[in-house]
CSV table of C-alpha atoms and ligand atoms in Angstrom, one decimal:
chain,number,residue,atom,x,y,z
A,387,MET,CA,-42.8,-10.3,-58.7
A,388,VAL,CA,-40.4,-8.9,-61.4
A,389,SER,CA,-42.0,-6.6,-64.0
A,390,VAL,CA,-40.7,-3.7,-66.1
A,391,LEU,CA,-40.4,-0.7,-63.9
A,392,GLY,CA,-40.0,2.9,-65.0
A,393,THR,CA,-42.7,3.0,-67.6
A,394,GLN,CA,-45.8,5.2,-67.9
A,395,GLU,CA,-48.0,2.3,-66.6
A,396,ASN,CA,-45.6,1.1,-64.0
A,397,PRO,CA,-43.4,4.0,-62.7
A,398,LEU,CA,-40.4,3.2,-60.6
A,399,ARG,CA,-41.5,4.1,-57.0
A,400,VAL,CA,-38.6,5.4,-54.9
A,401,ALA,CA,-38.7,6.3,-51.2
A,402,VAL,CA,-35.8,8.7,-50.4
A,403,VAL,CA,-35.2,8.7,-46.7
A,404,GLY,CA,-33.7,12.1,-45.6
A,405,SER,CA,-34.1,15.5,-47.1
A,406,GLY,CA,-30.6,16.9,-47.0
A,407,PRO,CA,-28.4,17.7,-50.0
A,408,SER,CA,-27.8,14.0,-50.9
A,409,GLY,CA,-31.5,13.3,-50.8
A,410,PHE,CA,-32.3,16.3,-53.1
A,411,TYR,CA,-29.4,15.5,-55.5
A,412,ALA,CA,-30.6,11.9,-55.7
A,413,ALA,CA,-34.2,13.1,-56.3
A,414,ASP,CA,-32.9,15.4,-59.1
A,415,ALA,CA,-31.0,12.6,-60.8
A,416,LEU,CA,-34.0,10.2,-60.5
A,417,LEU,CA,-36.5,12.7,-61.9
A,418,ARG,CA,-34.2,13.9,-64.7
A,419,SER,CA,-34.1,10.4,-66.2
A,420,GLU,CA,-36.1,9.3,-69.2
A,421,LYS,CA,-37.7,6.7,-67.1
A,422,ASN,CA,-41.0,7.3,-65.3
A,423,VAL,CA,-40.1,7.8,-61.7
A,424,ILE,CA,-42.0,8.7,-58.5
A,425,VAL,CA,-39.9,10.1,-55.7
A,426,ASP,CA,-41.4,10.3,-52.2
A,427,MET,CA,-39.0,12.0,-49.8
A,428,PHE,CA,-39.3,11.1,-46.2
A,429,GLU,CA,-38.1,13.5,-43.5
A,430,ARG,CA,-38.5,13.1,-39.7
A,431,LEU,CA,-38.9,16.9,-39.2
A,432,PRO,CA,-41.6,19.0,-40.8
A,433,ALA,CA,-38.8,21.1,-42.3
A,434,PRO,CA,-36.6,19.9,-45.2
A,435,PHE,CA,-33.0,20.5,-46.2
A,436,GLY,CA,-31.1,18.7,-43.3
A,437,LEU,CA,-27.7,20.1,-42.6
A,438,VAL,CA,-28.3,23.1,-45.0
A,439,ARG,CA,-30.9,24.3,-42.5
A,440,TYR,CA,-29.5,22.8,-39.3
A,441,GLY,CA,-25.8,22.5,-39.9
A,442,VAL,CA,-24.6,25.4,-42.1
A,443,ALA,CA,-23.7,28.3,-39.8
A,444,PRO,CA,-26.2,31.2,-39.6
A,445,ASP,CA,-23.7,33.7,-40.8
A,446,HIS,CA,-23.0,31.7,-43.9
A,447,ALA,CA,-26.2,32.7,-45.7
A,448,LYS,CA,-24.7,32.4,-49.2
A,449,ILE,CA,-24.1,28.7,-48.7
A,450,LYS,CA,-27.8,28.3,-47.8
A,451,SER,CA,-28.9,29.8,-51.1
A,452,VAL,CA,-28.5,26.2,-52.5
A,453,ILE,CA,-32.0,25.7,-51.1
A,454,LYS,CA,-33.4,27.5,-54.1
A,455,ILE,CA,-32.1,24.6,-56.3
A,456,TYR,CA,-33.7,22.1,-54.0
A,457,GLU,CA,-37.0,24.0,-54.1
A,458,LYS,CA,-36.9,23.7,-57.9
A,459,ILE,CA,-36.4,20.0,-57.6
A,460,ALA,CA,-39.4,19.8,-55.2
A,461,GLU,CA,-41.6,21.4,-57.9
A,462,ARG,CA,-40.9,18.6,-60.4
A,463,PRO,CA,-43.7,16.3,-61.4
A,464,GLY,CA,-43.3,13.0,-59.6
A,465,PHE,CA,-41.8,14.6,-56.4
A,466,SER,CA,-43.6,14.5,-53.0
A,467,PHE,CA,-42.3,15.5,-49.6
A,468,LEU,CA,-43.5,13.6,-46.6
A,469,GLY,CA,-42.3,15.6,-43.6
A,470,ASN,CA,-42.8,14.8,-40.0
A,471,VAL,CA,-42.5,11.0,-40.7
A,472,THR,CA,-39.8,9.1,-38.9
A,473,VAL,CA,-38.7,6.0,-40.8
A,474,GLY,CA,-38.0,3.4,-38.2
A,475,ARG,CA,-40.7,4.6,-35.9
A,476,ASP,CA,-43.8,5.8,-37.8
A,477,ILE,CA,-43.1,3.3,-40.6
A,478,SER,CA,-40.4,0.6,-40.8
A,479,VAL,CA,-38.1,0.1,-43.7
A,480,GLN,CA,-39.8,-3.3,-44.1
A,481,GLU,CA,-43.2,-1.7,-44.4
A,482,LEU,CA,-41.8,0.9,-46.9
A,483,LYS,CA,-40.7,-2.0,-49.1
A,484,ASN,CA,-44.4,-2.9,-49.5
A,485,PHE,CA,-45.0,0.5,-51.2
A,486,TYR,CA,-41.7,1.3,-53.0
A,487,ASP,CA,-39.5,-0.6,-55.4
A,488,VAL,CA,-36.4,1.3,-54.2
A,489,ILE,CA,-35.5,2.5,-50.7
A,490,LEU,CA,-32.8,5.1,-51.0
A,491,LEU,CA,-31.2,6.0,-47.6
A,492,THR,CA,-29.8,9.6,-47.5
A,493,TYR,CA,-30.3,10.4,-43.9
A,494,GLY,CA,-26.8,11.6,-43.1
A,495,ALA,CA,-24.9,11.3,-39.9
A,496,ALA,CA,-26.8,12.6,-36.9
A,497,SER,CA,-24.4,11.7,-34.1
A,498,ASP,CA,-20.8,12.5,-33.4
A,499,ARG,CA,-17.5,10.8,-32.6
A,500,LYS,CA,-16.2,10.6,-29.0
A,501,LEU,CA,-12.6,11.2,-27.9
A,502,GLY,CA,-12.8,8.5,-25.3
A,503,ILE,CA,-10.9,10.4,-22.6
A,504,PRO,CA,-11.6,10.7,-18.8
A,505,GLY,CA,-13.8,13.6,-18.0
A,506,GLU,CA,-15.4,13.8,-21.4
A,507,ASP,CA,-18.9,13.6,-19.9
A,508,LEU,CA,-18.4,16.3,-17.2
A,509,PRO,CA,-20.8,19.2,-17.3
A,510,GLY,CA,-19.3,21.9,-19.5
A,511,SER,CA,-18.0,19.3,-22.0
A,512,TYR,CA,-20.1,19.3,-25.2
A,513,THR,CA,-20.1,18.2,-28.7
A,514,ALA,CA,-19.8,20.6,-31.6
A,515,THR,CA,-22.7,18.9,-33.3
A,516,GLU,CA,-25.1,19.7,-30.4
A,517,PHE,CA,-23.9,23.3,-30.2
A,518,VAL,CA,-24.4,23.7,-34.0
A,519,ALA,CA,-27.8,22.2,-33.9
A,520,TRP,CA,-28.8,24.4,-30.9
A,521,TYR,CA,-27.7,27.7,-32.5
A,522,ASN,CA,-29.5,26.6,-35.7
A,523,GLY,CA,-32.8,26.0,-33.9
A,524,HIS,CA,-33.0,22.3,-34.3
A,525,PRO,CA,-36.0,21.0,-32.4
A,526,ASP,CA,-34.1,18.2,-30.7
A,527,TYR,CA,-31.6,20.7,-29.1
A,528,ARG,CA,-33.7,23.8,-28.3
A,529,GLY,CA,-33.7,23.0,-24.6
A,530,ARG,CA,-30.0,22.6,-24.3
A,531,GLU,CA,-28.0,25.0,-22.2
A,532,PHE,CA,-24.4,25.8,-22.7
A,533,ASP,CA,-22.5,27.3,-19.9
A,534,LEU,CA,-20.8,30.3,-21.4
A,535,SER,CA,-19.9,31.9,-18.1
A,536,GLY,CA,-16.1,31.0,-18.2
A,537,LYS,CA,-13.3,32.9,-19.9
A,538,VAL,CA,-11.8,30.1,-21.9
A,539,ALA,CA,-13.4,27.9,-24.6
A,540,VAL,CA,-11.4,24.9,-26.0
A,541,VAL,CA,-12.5,23.4,-29.2
A,542,ILE,CA,-10.8,20.1,-30.3
A,543,GLY,CA,-10.5,19.4,-34.0
A,544,GLN,CA,-9.6,21.7,-36.9
A,545,GLY,CA,-12.3,21.0,-39.5
A,546,ASN,CA,-14.8,23.5,-40.8
A,547,VAL,CA,-17.3,22.5,-38.0
A,548,ALA,CA,-14.7,23.5,-35.4
A,549,ALA,CA,-14.1,26.7,-37.3
A,550,ASP,CA,-17.9,27.4,-37.3
A,551,VAL,CA,-18.2,26.8,-33.5
A,552,CYS,CA,-15.2,29.0,-32.8
A,553,ARG,CA,-16.4,31.8,-35.1
A,554,ILE,CA,-19.8,31.9,-33.5
A,555,LEU,CA,-18.1,32.1,-30.1
A,556,CYS,CA,-15.8,34.9,-31.4
A,557,LYS,CA,-18.5,37.0,-32.9
A,558,THR,CA,-20.5,39.8,-31.2
A,559,PRO,CA,-24.3,39.8,-31.0
A,560,GLU,CA,-24.2,42.7,-33.5
A,561,GLU,CA,-22.4,40.5,-36.0
A,562,LEU,CA,-25.0,37.7,-35.6
A,563,LYS,CA,-28.3,39.5,-35.1
A,564,ASN,CA,-29.2,39.8,-38.7
A,565,THR,CA,-28.7,36.1,-39.4
A,566,ASP,CA,-31.2,33.2,-39.0
A,567,ILE,CA,-29.5,32.2,-35.7
A,568,ALA,CA,-32.1,30.9,-33.3
A,569,SER,CA,-33.2,33.7,-30.9
A,570,HIS,CA,-32.5,31.5,-27.8
A,571,ALA,CA,-28.9,31.1,-29.0
A,572,LEU,CA,-28.5,34.8,-29.7
A,573,GLU,CA,-29.7,35.7,-26.3
A,574,ALA,CA,-27.4,33.2,-24.6
A,575,LEU,CA,-24.4,34.3,-26.7
A,576,ALA,CA,-25.1,37.9,-25.9
A,577,GLN,CA,-24.4,37.0,-22.2
A,578,SER,CA,-21.3,35.0,-23.0
A,579,LYS,CA,-18.2,35.8,-20.9
A,580,ILE,CA,-15.9,33.9,-23.2
A,581,GLN,CA,-12.8,35.9,-24.2
A,582,GLU,CA,-10.3,33.3,-25.3
A,583,ILE,CA,-11.2,30.6,-27.9
A,584,TYR,CA,-8.7,27.9,-28.7
A,585,MET,CA,-9.0,25.7,-31.8
A,586,VAL,CA,-6.6,22.8,-31.2
A,587,GLY,CA,-5.3,20.2,-33.7
A,588,ARG,CA,-3.7,16.9,-33.0
A,589,ARG,CA,-1.5,17.4,-36.1
A,590,GLY,CA,0.3,20.4,-37.6
A,591,PRO,CA,-0.8,23.5,-39.6
A,592,ALA,CA,-0.2,21.7,-42.9
A,593,GLN,CA,-2.7,19.0,-41.9
A,594,ALA,CA,-5.5,21.3,-40.7
A,595,ALA,CA,-8.8,20.3,-42.3
A,596,PHE,CA,-10.5,23.7,-42.4
A,597,THR,CA,-10.6,25.5,-45.8
A,598,PRO,CA,-9.1,28.8,-46.8
A,599,VAL,CA,-12.2,31.0,-46.8
A,600,GLU,CA,-13.2,29.7,-43.3
A,601,ILE,CA,-9.8,30.4,-41.7
A,602,ARG,CA,-9.5,33.9,-43.4
A,603,GLU,CA,-12.8,35.0,-41.8
A,604,PHE,CA,-11.0,35.1,-38.4
A,605,GLY,CA,-9.0,38.0,-39.6
A,606,GLU,CA,-12.2,40.0,-40.2
A,607,LEU,CA,-14.0,39.9,-36.9
A,608,ALA,CA,-15.2,43.0,-35.1
A,609,GLU,CA,-14.0,42.3,-31.6
A,610,CYS,CA,-11.7,39.3,-31.9
A,611,ASP,CA,-8.1,38.9,-33.1
A,612,PRO,CA,-6.6,35.6,-34.4
A,613,VAL,CA,-3.4,34.7,-32.5
A,614,VAL,CA,-0.9,32.2,-34.0
A,615,SER,CA,2.6,31.6,-32.8
A,616,PRO,CA,5.2,31.7,-35.6
A,617,VAL,CA,7.0,28.8,-33.8
A,618,GLU,CA,3.9,26.5,-34.2
A,619,LEU,CA,4.0,27.2,-38.0
A,620,GLU,CA,7.4,25.7,-38.5
A,621,LEU,CA,7.0,22.7,-40.7
A,622,ASN,CA,8.9,19.4,-40.6
A,623,PRO,CA,10.4,18.2,-43.9
A,624,ALA,CA,7.5,15.7,-44.6
A,625,SER,CA,4.9,18.5,-44.2
A,626,ARG,CA,6.9,20.8,-46.5
A,627,ALA,CA,6.9,17.9,-49.0
A,628,GLU,CA,3.2,17.6,-48.6
A,629,LEU,CA,2.6,21.2,-49.4
A,630,GLU,CA,5.0,21.2,-52.4
A,631,THR,CA,3.3,18.1,-54.0
A,632,ALA,CA,-0.3,19.0,-53.0
A,633,ARG,CA,-2.6,18.8,-56.0
A,634,GLU,CA,-5.0,21.5,-54.6
A,635,LEU,CA,-3.9,24.7,-53.0
A,636,THR,CA,-6.1,24.5,-49.9
A,637,ARG,CA,-3.3,23.7,-47.5
A,638,LYS,CA,-0.9,26.2,-48.9
A,639,LYS,CA,-3.5,29.0,-48.7
A,640,ASN,CA,-4.3,27.9,-45.1
A,641,ILE,CA,-0.6,28.3,-44.2
A,642,GLU,CA,-0.4,31.7,-45.8
A,643,THR,CA,-3.3,32.9,-43.8
A,644,LEU,CA,-1.9,31.5,-40.6
A,645,GLN,CA,1.4,33.2,-41.4
A,646,LYS,CA,-0.3,36.5,-41.9
A,647,PHE,CA,-2.1,36.1,-38.5
A,648,ALA,CA,1.3,35.3,-36.9
A,649,ALA,CA,3.0,38.3,-38.4
A,650,ALA,CA,0.2,40.7,-37.5
A,651,GLY,CA,0.2,39.8,-33.8
A,652,ALA,CA,-2.8,40.6,-31.7
A,653,SER,CA,-4.2,44.1,-31.5
A,654,SER,CA,-6.3,45.4,-28.6
A,655,LYS,CA,-9.6,43.6,-29.5
A,656,ARG,CA,-11.5,42.2,-26.6
A,657,LYS,CA,-11.5,38.6,-27.6
A,658,LYS,CA,-8.7,36.4,-28.9
A,659,PHE,CA,-8.9,33.3,-31.1
A,660,PHE,CA,-5.9,31.0,-30.7
A,661,VAL,CA,-5.0,28.3,-33.2
A,662,ARG,CA,-2.8,25.7,-31.6
A,663,PHE,CA,-1.3,22.5,-33.1
A,664,LEU,CA,0.3,19.1,-32.2
A,665,ARG,CA,-1.7,18.6,-29.0
A,666,SER,CA,-4.2,15.9,-28.0
A,667,PRO,CA,-6.5,16.2,-25.0
A,668,VAL,CA,-5.9,13.2,-22.7
A,669,GLU,CA,-8.1,14.2,-19.7
A,670,ILE,CA,-10.7,16.8,-18.7
A,671,LYS,CA,-10.5,17.7,-15.1
A,672,GLY,CA,-12.9,19.5,-12.8
A,673,ASN,CA,-14.8,19.4,-9.5
A,674,GLY,CA,-18.3,18.7,-10.8
A,675,ARG,CA,-17.7,20.6,-14.1
A,676,VAL,CA,-15.0,21.3,-16.6
A,677,GLU,CA,-12.1,23.3,-15.2
A,678,LYS,CA,-9.0,22.1,-16.9
A,679,VAL,CA,-7.8,20.2,-19.9
A,680,VAL,CA,-4.7,18.1,-19.9
A,681,PHE,CA,-3.0,18.0,-23.2
A,682,GLU,CA,-0.2,15.7,-24.4
A,683,LYS,CA,2.1,17.2,-27.0
A,684,ASN,CA,2.5,15.3,-30.3
A,685,GLU,CA,5.1,15.0,-33.0
A,686,LEU,CA,4.4,13.9,-36.5
A,687,THR,CA,5.6,10.6,-37.9
A,688,GLY,CA,5.2,8.9,-41.2
A,689,GLU,CA,5.4,9.5,-44.9
A,690,PRO,CA,4.3,12.8,-46.5
A,691,GLY,CA,0.5,12.6,-46.9
A,692,LYS,CA,0.2,9.9,-44.3
A,693,GLN,CA,1.6,11.6,-41.2
A,694,LYS,CA,0.2,10.7,-37.9
A,695,ALA,CA,0.3,12.3,-34.5
A,696,ARG,CA,2.5,10.5,-32.0
A,697,ALA,CA,2.4,11.4,-28.3
A,698,THR,CA,5.7,12.7,-26.9
A,699,GLY,CA,4.8,12.1,-23.2
A,700,GLN,CA,5.1,15.8,-22.5
A,701,LYS,CA,2.0,17.1,-20.8
A,702,GLU,CA,0.5,20.5,-20.1
A,703,GLU,CA,-2.6,21.7,-18.3
A,704,TRP,CA,-4.8,24.5,-19.5
A,705,PRO,CA,-7.6,26.3,-17.7
A,706,CYS,CA,-10.9,25.7,-19.5
A,707,GLY,CA,-14.5,27.0,-18.9
A,708,ILE,CA,-16.2,25.2,-21.8
A,709,PHE,CA,-15.0,22.3,-23.9
A,710,PHE,CA,-16.2,21.2,-27.3
A,711,ARG,CA,-15.1,18.1,-29.2
A,712,SER,CA,-15.4,18.7,-33.0
A,713,VAL,CA,-13.8,15.5,-34.3
A,714,GLY,CA,-16.4,14.5,-36.9
A,715,TYR,CA,-20.0,13.4,-37.3
A,716,HIS,CA,-21.0,9.7,-37.0
A,717,GLY,CA,-23.9,8.0,-38.7
A,718,VAL,CA,-26.6,6.1,-36.8
A,719,PRO,CA,-28.4,2.9,-37.9
A,720,VAL,CA,-32.0,2.7,-39.0
A,721,PRO,CA,-33.8,-0.5,-37.9
A,722,GLY,CA,-33.9,-3.2,-40.5
A,723,VAL,CA,-30.9,-2.0,-42.5
A,724,PRO,CA,-27.3,-3.4,-42.0
A,725,PHE,CA,-24.9,-1.0,-40.3
A,726,ASP,CA,-21.2,-0.7,-39.8
A,727,GLU,CA,-20.9,0.6,-36.2
A,728,ARG,CA,-17.2,1.4,-36.4
A,729,ALA,CA,-17.4,3.4,-39.6
A,730,GLY,CA,-20.8,4.8,-38.8
A,731,VAL,CA,-22.1,4.1,-42.3
A,732,ILE,CA,-24.4,1.6,-44.1
A,733,PRO,CA,-22.2,-1.0,-45.8
A,734,ASN,CA,-22.5,-0.6,-49.5
A,735,GLN,CA,-20.8,-1.0,-52.9
A,736,GLU,CA,-21.0,2.3,-54.6
A,737,GLY,CA,-24.4,3.0,-53.2
A,738,ARG,CA,-25.8,-0.6,-53.4
A,739,VAL,CA,-26.5,-1.6,-49.8
A,740,THR,CA,-24.8,-4.9,-48.8
A,741,GLU,CA,-25.2,-7.4,-46.0
A,742,SER,CA,-22.2,-9.7,-45.4
A,743,GLY,CA,-20.8,-8.5,-48.7
A,744,ARG,CA,-24.0,-9.4,-50.7
A,745,VAL,CA,-26.1,-6.7,-52.4
A,746,ILE,CA,-29.6,-6.3,-51.0
A,747,PRO,CA,-31.9,-5.8,-54.0
A,748,GLY,CA,-33.8,-2.5,-54.0
A,749,VAL,CA,-31.9,-0.9,-51.1
A,750,TYR,CA,-29.4,1.9,-51.7
A,751,ALA,CA,-27.6,4.7,-49.9
A,752,ALA,CA,-26.1,8.1,-50.8
A,753,GLY,CA,-24.4,11.0,-49.0
A,754,TRP,CA,-22.8,10.8,-45.5
A,755,ILE,CA,-24.5,7.6,-44.5
A,756,LYS,CA,-23.0,6.0,-47.6
A,757,ARG,CA,-19.4,7.4,-47.6
A,758,GLY,CA,-18.9,9.0,-44.1
A,759,PRO,CA,-19.1,12.6,-43.0
A,760,THR,CA,-16.7,14.2,-45.5
A,761,GLY,CA,-16.9,16.8,-48.2
A,762,VAL,CA,-18.9,20.0,-48.8
A,763,ILE,CA,-22.5,20.2,-49.9
A,764,GLY,CA,-21.6,19.9,-53.6
A,765,THR,CA,-19.7,16.7,-53.0
A,766,ASN,CA,-23.0,15.0,-52.5
A,767,LYS,CA,-24.1,15.6,-56.1
A,768,ALA,CA,-21.6,13.2,-57.7
A,769,ASP,CA,-22.1,10.8,-54.8
A,770,SER,CA,-25.9,10.7,-55.3
A,771,ASP,CA,-25.5,10.5,-59.1
A,772,GLU,CA,-23.4,7.4,-58.7
A,773,THR,CA,-26.0,5.7,-56.6
A,774,VAL,CA,-28.8,6.7,-59.0
A,775,ARG,CA,-26.8,5.4,-61.9
A,776,HIS,CA,-26.7,2.0,-60.2
A,777,ILE,CA,-30.4,2.1,-59.5
A,778,PHE,CA,-31.1,2.5,-63.2
A,779,GLU,CA,-28.5,-0.2,-64.1
A,780,ASP,CA,-30.4,-2.6,-61.7
A,781,ILE,CA,-33.9,-1.6,-62.8
A,782,SER,CA,-34.7,-4.6,-64.8
A,783,ARG,CA,-33.8,-6.9,-61.9
A,784,LEU,CA,-35.7,-5.0,-59.2
A,785,PRO,CA,-38.7,-6.8,-57.6
A,786,ALA,CA,-41.8,-4.5,-57.8
A,787,ALA,CA,-43.4,-3.5,-54.6
A,788,PRO,CA,-46.8,-5.0,-54.2
A,789,ARG,CA,-48.8,-2.0,-52.9
A,790,ARG,CA,-48.5,0.6,-55.7
A,791,ASP,CA,-51.4,2.9,-55.0
A,792,PRO,CA,-49.8,6.1,-53.4
A,793,ARG,CA,-53.0,6.6,-51.3
A,794,LEU,CA,-52.4,3.4,-49.4
A,795,LEU,CA,-49.3,4.7,-47.7
A,796,LEU,CA,-50.9,8.0,-46.7
A,797,GLU,CA,-53.9,6.2,-45.3
A,798,SER,CA,-51.6,3.9,-43.3
A,799,LEU,CA,-49.7,6.8,-41.8
A,800,LYS,CA,-52.9,8.7,-41.1
A,801,GLY,CA,-54.2,5.6,-39.4
A,802,LYS,CA,-51.2,5.8,-37.1
A,803,GLY,CA,-51.9,9.4,-36.2
A,804,VAL,CA,-49.0,10.8,-38.2
A,805,ARG,CA,-49.6,14.4,-39.5
A,806,VAL,CA,-47.7,14.2,-42.8
A,807,VAL,CA,-46.3,17.6,-43.8
A,808,SER,CA,-46.3,18.1,-47.6
A,809,PHE,CA,-44.1,20.5,-49.5
A,810,PRO,CA,-46.9,23.1,-49.9
A,811,ASP,CA,-47.4,22.7,-46.1
A,812,TRP,CA,-43.7,23.3,-45.6
A,813,LYS,CA,-43.9,26.5,-47.8
A,814,LYS,CA,-46.5,27.8,-45.4
A,815,ILE,CA,-44.2,27.2,-42.4
A,816,ASP,CA,-41.4,28.8,-44.4
A,817,ALA,CA,-43.5,31.9,-45.1
A,818,ARG,CA,-44.4,32.2,-41.4
A,819,GLU,CA,-40.7,31.9,-40.3
A,820,ILE,CA,-39.7,34.6,-42.8
A,821,SER,CA,-42.4,37.0,-41.6
A,822,ARG,CA,-41.5,36.2,-37.9
A,823,GLY,CA,-37.9,37.3,-38.7
A,824,GLN,CA,-38.7,40.6,-40.3
A,825,PRO,CA,-39.2,42.8,-37.1
A,826,ALA,CA,-35.7,41.9,-36.0
A,827,GLY,CA,-34.1,42.3,-39.5
A,828,LYS,CA,-33.5,38.5,-39.7
A,829,PRO,CA,-34.0,36.4,-42.9
A,830,ARG,CA,-36.2,34.2,-40.8
A,831,GLU,CA,-37.0,33.2,-37.2
A,832,LYS,CA,-37.1,29.5,-37.2
A,833,PHE,CA,-39.7,27.6,-35.2
A,834,ALA,CA,-37.6,25.6,-32.9
A,835,ALA,CA,-40.3,23.2,-31.9
A,836,VAL,CA,-42.1,20.7,-34.1
A,837,ALA,CA,-45.4,21.5,-32.4
A,838,ASP,CA,-45.0,25.2,-33.3
A,839,MET,CA,-44.3,24.2,-37.0
A,840,LEU,CA,-47.5,22.2,-37.0
A,841,ASP,CA,-49.5,25.0,-35.3
A,842,ALA,CA,-48.3,27.3,-38.0
A,843,LEU,CA,-50.2,25.1,-40.5
A,844,VAL,CA,-53.4,25.3,-38.4
A,845,VAL,CA,-53.2,29.1,-38.1
A,846,GLY,CA,-52.8,29.3,-41.9
B,1289,LIG,P1,-13.4,17.1,-40.6
B,1289,LIG,O1,-13.2,18.1,-41.7
B,1289,LIG,O2,-13.2,15.6,-40.9
B,1289,LIG,O3,-12.5,17.5,-39.4
B,1289,LIG,C1,-12.3,16.7,-38.3
B,1289,LIG,C2,-11.2,17.3,-37.4
B,1289,LIG,O4,-11.2,16.5,-36.2
B,1289,LIG,C3,-9.8,17.1,-38.1
B,1289,LIG,O5,-9.1,18.2,-37.7
B,1289,LIG,C4,-9.3,15.9,-37.4
B,1289,LIG,O6,-7.9,15.8,-37.3
B,1289,LIG,C5,-9.8,16.0,-36.0
B,1289,LIG,N1,-9.9,14.8,-35.2
B,1289,LIG,C6,-10.4,13.6,-35.6
B,1289,LIG,N2,-10.3,12.7,-34.6
B,1289,LIG,C7,-9.6,13.4,-33.6
B,1289,LIG,C8,-9.1,13.0,-32.3
B,1289,LIG,N3,-9.3,11.8,-31.8
B,1289,LIG,N4,-8.4,13.9,-31.6
B,1289,LIG,C9,-8.2,15.1,-32.1
B,1289,LIG,N5,-8.6,15.6,-33.3
B,1289,LIG,C10,-9.3,14.7,-34.0
B,1289,LIG,O7,-14.9,17.1,-40.0
B,1289,LIG,P2,-15.9,18.3,-39.7
B,1289,LIG,O8,-15.2,19.6,-39.2
B,1289,LIG,O9,-16.9,17.7,-38.7
B,1289,LIG,O10,-16.6,18.6,-41.0
B,1289,LIG,C11,-17.4,17.6,-41.7
B,1289,LIG,C12,-17.5,17.9,-43.2
B,1289,LIG,O11,-18.4,19.0,-43.4
B,1289,LIG,C13,-16.1,18.4,-43.8
B,1289,LIG,O12,-16.0,17.9,-45.1
B,1289,LIG,C14,-16.2,19.9,-43.8
B,1289,LIG,O13,-15.4,20.5,-44.8
B,1289,LIG,C15,-17.7,20.1,-44.1
B,1289,LIG,N6,-18.2,21.4,-43.6
B,1289,LIG,C16,-18.0,22.4,-44.5
B,1289,LIG,C17,-18.3,23.7,-44.1
B,1289,LIG,C18,-18.1,24.9,-45.0
B,1289,LIG,O14,-17.9,24.6,-46.2
B,1289,LIG,N7,-18.1,26.1,-44.6
B,1289,LIG,C19,-18.8,24.0,-42.8
B,1289,LIG,C20,-18.9,22.9,-41.9
B,1289,LIG,C21,-18.6,21.6,-42.3
B,1289,LIG,P3,-7.0,14.8,-38.3
B,1289,LIG,O15,-6.9,15.5,-39.6
B,1289,LIG,O16,-5.7,14.7,-37.5
B,1289,LIG,O17,-7.8,13.5,-38.3
């Protein structure tokens, strides 16, 4: 059935799947339009905000203030939050199509990329994504244990996630105790014996993916010094050309900070944070757990801006007590929607989901599941705006969903025993978390179990 959607009598009904930044920016763009739009935002956890809550580091409170903007969006007429509903389990995408004219997938990238080296699965080898989720109190990871009893931590990758992981390992409990870090993580980190933290890049300092603010922070830690070898900061001609022609100053500023660290040398602080370059791990060794990492040294080849790491054959072995790979997130499929396994994204043309190159009417994507795990929170705004623009361009051609009464969906979920968490419900959980944090001087103490969040609703 094709009818005019987006009118008073026949609002455009949109199911947004995922409540992270891209979901909220998409909701904002949809609800700001002159058309009449209903946005129902589905989230598998009772808590909204995705990686802002479970990815942004606890000591980066300022970044999390973006939540205030999302709360304003959630107050808009036409917006509803349906938390604690897993699309693909509690309700399929096919079923959603009965209730919504548009399915907009904004559920991010929940998994991570592997290195594919021997020993990667030994105990003591972890992913940055699981460590981040653990210290942020994500319910799926609260039971994880990280063996912090060794002296040396090796983190592979030089993006901002690697920087977050390293900084959390470098900081003292004193520096973390007034953040919203999960208490289980704070307790475990307080017992940590790690003294040397290595952040290792396969390419050189001019190619490191971290941003200037994030690397500068390592110069301001209470009990940890950054250590950089001046020799490792020497640039090949192509890297010098990259810096000279760079449109943005990020890489230049990174190099300046690294040069400052190299010039300062290490003082007598208890912990050391080492930044190392041009090395790829080729094997993790150990008798039942991680003990050593074998690296192969690299050299850079290729044009400026396209330089790749090429193995030199020269190997070295480092002692290692705990190993993290931090080489990027990776999207996961949702049943009933095409998926590009290799890229970890839903195939799409500027947000219009495609199958074998053909657009599927009424199905869209935005955020990391659309473009891959790149960019900062704000990058998602333009990305979601693009997808929403296309939804409105397509509106006259969209087939209308048959079951338009919003109560029908809620009844169907209730019938399946799903306890849907609304935005007002979430605000109750939020208030409880904030008051739980007060005695310890924390902005909040997150509930790290879904059952505890739901209990908080019963208690009032
Ligand atoms: P990222 O920025 O893409 O960094 C990935 C890192 O992994 C790069 O250094 C990359 O090196 C390296 N890598 C990839 N494959 C590798 C391999 N096989 N062996 C060795 N190294 C490998 O990803 P991310 O750190 O996961 O961050 C994701 C996004 O979130 C980024 O846009 C980031 O800026 C953002 N974020 C921002 C903040 C913040 O603003 N504070 C915090 C966290 C995350 P190559 O360059 O050589 O590929």
